[in-house]
mmCIF file of C-alpha atoms in Angstrom:
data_model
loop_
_atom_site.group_PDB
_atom_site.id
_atom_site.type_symbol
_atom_site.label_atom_id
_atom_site.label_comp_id
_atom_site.label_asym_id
_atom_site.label_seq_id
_atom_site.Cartn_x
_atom_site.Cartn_y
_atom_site.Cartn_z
ATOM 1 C CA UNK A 13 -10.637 40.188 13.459
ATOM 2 C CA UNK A 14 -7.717 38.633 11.688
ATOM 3 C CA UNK A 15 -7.883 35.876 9.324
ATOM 4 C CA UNK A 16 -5.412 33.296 9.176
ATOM 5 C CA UNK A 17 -4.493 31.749 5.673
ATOM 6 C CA UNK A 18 -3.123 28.129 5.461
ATOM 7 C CA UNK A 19 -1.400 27.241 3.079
ATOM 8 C CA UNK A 20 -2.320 23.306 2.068
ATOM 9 C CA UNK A 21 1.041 21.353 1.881
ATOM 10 C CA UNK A 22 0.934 19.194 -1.411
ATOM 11 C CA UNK A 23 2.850 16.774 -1.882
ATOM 12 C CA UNK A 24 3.667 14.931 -4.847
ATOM 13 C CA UNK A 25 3.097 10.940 -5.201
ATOM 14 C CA UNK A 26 6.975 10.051 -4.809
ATOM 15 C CA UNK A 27 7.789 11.368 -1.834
ATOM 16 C CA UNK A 28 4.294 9.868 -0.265
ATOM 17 C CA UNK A 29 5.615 6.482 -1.446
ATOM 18 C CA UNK A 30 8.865 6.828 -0.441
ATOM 19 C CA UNK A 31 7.743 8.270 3.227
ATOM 20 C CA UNK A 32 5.000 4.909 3.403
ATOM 21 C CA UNK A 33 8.023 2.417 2.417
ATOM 22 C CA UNK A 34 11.050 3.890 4.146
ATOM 23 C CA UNK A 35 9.715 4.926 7.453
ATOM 24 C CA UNK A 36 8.006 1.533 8.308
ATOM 25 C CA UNK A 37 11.002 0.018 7.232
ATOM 26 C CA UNK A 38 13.075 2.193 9.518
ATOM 27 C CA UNK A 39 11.314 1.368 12.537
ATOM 28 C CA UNK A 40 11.138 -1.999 11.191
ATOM 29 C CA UNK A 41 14.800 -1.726 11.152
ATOM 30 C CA UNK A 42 15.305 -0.377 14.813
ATOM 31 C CA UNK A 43 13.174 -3.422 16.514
ATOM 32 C CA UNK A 44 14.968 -6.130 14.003
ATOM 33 C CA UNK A 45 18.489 -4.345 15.665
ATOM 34 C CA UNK A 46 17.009 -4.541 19.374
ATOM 35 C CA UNK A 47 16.387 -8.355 18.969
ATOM 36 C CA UNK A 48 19.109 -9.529 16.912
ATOM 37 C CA UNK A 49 21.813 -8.100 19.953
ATOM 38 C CA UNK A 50 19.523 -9.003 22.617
ATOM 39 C CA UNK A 51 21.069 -12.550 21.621
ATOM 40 C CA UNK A 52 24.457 -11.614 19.886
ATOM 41 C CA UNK A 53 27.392 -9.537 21.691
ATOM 42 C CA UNK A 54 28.730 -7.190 18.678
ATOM 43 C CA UNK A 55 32.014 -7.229 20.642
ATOM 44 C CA UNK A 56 32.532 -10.956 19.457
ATOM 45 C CA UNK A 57 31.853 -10.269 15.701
ATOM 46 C CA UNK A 58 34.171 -10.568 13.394
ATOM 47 C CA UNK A 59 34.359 -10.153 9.317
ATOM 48 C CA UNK A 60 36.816 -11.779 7.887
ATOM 49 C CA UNK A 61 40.205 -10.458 9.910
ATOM 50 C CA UNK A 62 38.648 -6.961 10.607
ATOM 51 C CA UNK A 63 37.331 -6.719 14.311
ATOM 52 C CA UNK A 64 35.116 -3.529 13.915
ATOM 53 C CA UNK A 65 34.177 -1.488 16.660
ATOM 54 C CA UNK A 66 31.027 -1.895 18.688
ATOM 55 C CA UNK A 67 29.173 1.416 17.666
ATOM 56 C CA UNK A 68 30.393 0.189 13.587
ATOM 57 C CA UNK A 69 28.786 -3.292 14.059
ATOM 58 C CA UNK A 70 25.541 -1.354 15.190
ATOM 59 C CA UNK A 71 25.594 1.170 12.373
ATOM 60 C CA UNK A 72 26.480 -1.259 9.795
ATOM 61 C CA UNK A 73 23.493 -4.189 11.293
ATOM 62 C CA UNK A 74 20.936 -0.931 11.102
ATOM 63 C CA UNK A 75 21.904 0.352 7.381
ATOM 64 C CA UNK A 76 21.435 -3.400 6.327
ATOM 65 C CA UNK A 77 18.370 -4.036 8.092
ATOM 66 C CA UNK A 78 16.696 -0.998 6.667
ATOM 67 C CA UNK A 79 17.940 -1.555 3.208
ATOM 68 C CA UNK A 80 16.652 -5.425 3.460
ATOM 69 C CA UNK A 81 13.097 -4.645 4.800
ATOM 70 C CA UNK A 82 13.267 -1.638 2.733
ATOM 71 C CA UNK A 83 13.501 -3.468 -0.405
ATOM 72 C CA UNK A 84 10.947 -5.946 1.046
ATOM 73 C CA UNK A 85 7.986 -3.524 1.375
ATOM 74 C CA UNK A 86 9.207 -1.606 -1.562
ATOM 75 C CA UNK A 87 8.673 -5.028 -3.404
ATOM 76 C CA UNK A 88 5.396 -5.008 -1.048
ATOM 77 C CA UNK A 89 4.018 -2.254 -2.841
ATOM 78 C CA UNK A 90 5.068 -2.613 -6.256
ATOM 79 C CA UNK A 91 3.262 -6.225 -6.720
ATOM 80 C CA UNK A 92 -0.036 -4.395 -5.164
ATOM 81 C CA UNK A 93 0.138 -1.925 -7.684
ATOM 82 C CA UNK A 94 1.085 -4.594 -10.298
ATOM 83 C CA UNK A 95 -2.352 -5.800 -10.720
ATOM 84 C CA UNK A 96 -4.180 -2.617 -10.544
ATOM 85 C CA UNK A 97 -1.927 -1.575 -14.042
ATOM 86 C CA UNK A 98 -2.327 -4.811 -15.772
ATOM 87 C CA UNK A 99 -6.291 -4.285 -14.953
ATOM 88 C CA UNK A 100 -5.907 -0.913 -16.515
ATOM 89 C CA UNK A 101 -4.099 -2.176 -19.602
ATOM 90 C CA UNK A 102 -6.933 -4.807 -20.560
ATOM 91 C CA UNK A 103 -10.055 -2.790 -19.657
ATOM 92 C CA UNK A 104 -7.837 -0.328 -22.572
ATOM 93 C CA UNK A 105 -7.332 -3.250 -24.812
ATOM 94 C CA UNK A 106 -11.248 -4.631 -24.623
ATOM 95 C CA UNK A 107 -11.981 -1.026 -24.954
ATOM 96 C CA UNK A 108 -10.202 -0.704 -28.445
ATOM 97 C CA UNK A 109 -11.298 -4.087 -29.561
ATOM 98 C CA UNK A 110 -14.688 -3.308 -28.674
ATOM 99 C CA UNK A 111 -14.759 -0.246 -30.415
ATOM 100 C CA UNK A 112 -13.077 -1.256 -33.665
ATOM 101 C CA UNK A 113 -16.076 -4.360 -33.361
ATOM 102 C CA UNK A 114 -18.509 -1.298 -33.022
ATOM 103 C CA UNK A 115 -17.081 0.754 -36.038
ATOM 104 C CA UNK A 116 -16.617 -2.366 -38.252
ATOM 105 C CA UNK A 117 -20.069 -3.468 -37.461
ATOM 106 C CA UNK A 118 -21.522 0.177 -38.645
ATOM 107 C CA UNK A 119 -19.511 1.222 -41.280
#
């Protein structure tokens, strides 16, 4: 009988984060792209004097869509982690206080 060995794939906090922010976002991106040129023709847009292609109006709409709601649950996350730090830092203060109160009061 043979025994099969898995290795358990670990992976660091970053890349978990950035996986849970960017590929939301992504998709995120792809249905904002679908319903913004359900209603506009990218053949009629213009910026400035340059008339890009079709396929460069795409490209360019999807890289700023997924940097915008990027940034936007990127910002997501880092005001629900806010609060769990700033919870963290005053349970440490009290802590200290308390304990200086503790050693004051006994020596």
């Amino acid at each position: 009988m043979h025994h099969i060995v898995v290795e358990e794939c670990q992976m660091t906090h970053r890349p978990v984060v950035l996986a849970q922010i960017l590929w939301p976002s992504f998709l995120a991106a792809g249905v904002l792209e679908m319903l913004v040129f359900s209603v506009v023709d990218p053949s009629h847009v213009s910026l400035g004097g340059w008339q890009p292609e079709v396929n460069t109006i795409y490209s360019l709409s999807f890289l700023v869509f997924w940097v915008v709601t990027a940034g936007s649950a990127g910002l997501s996350w880092w005001m629900r982690k806010a609060p769990a730090a700033i919870g963290a830092q005053r349970r440490s203060k009290r802590m200290r206080r308390e304990a200086a109160l503790t050693r004051h009061a006994h020596g």
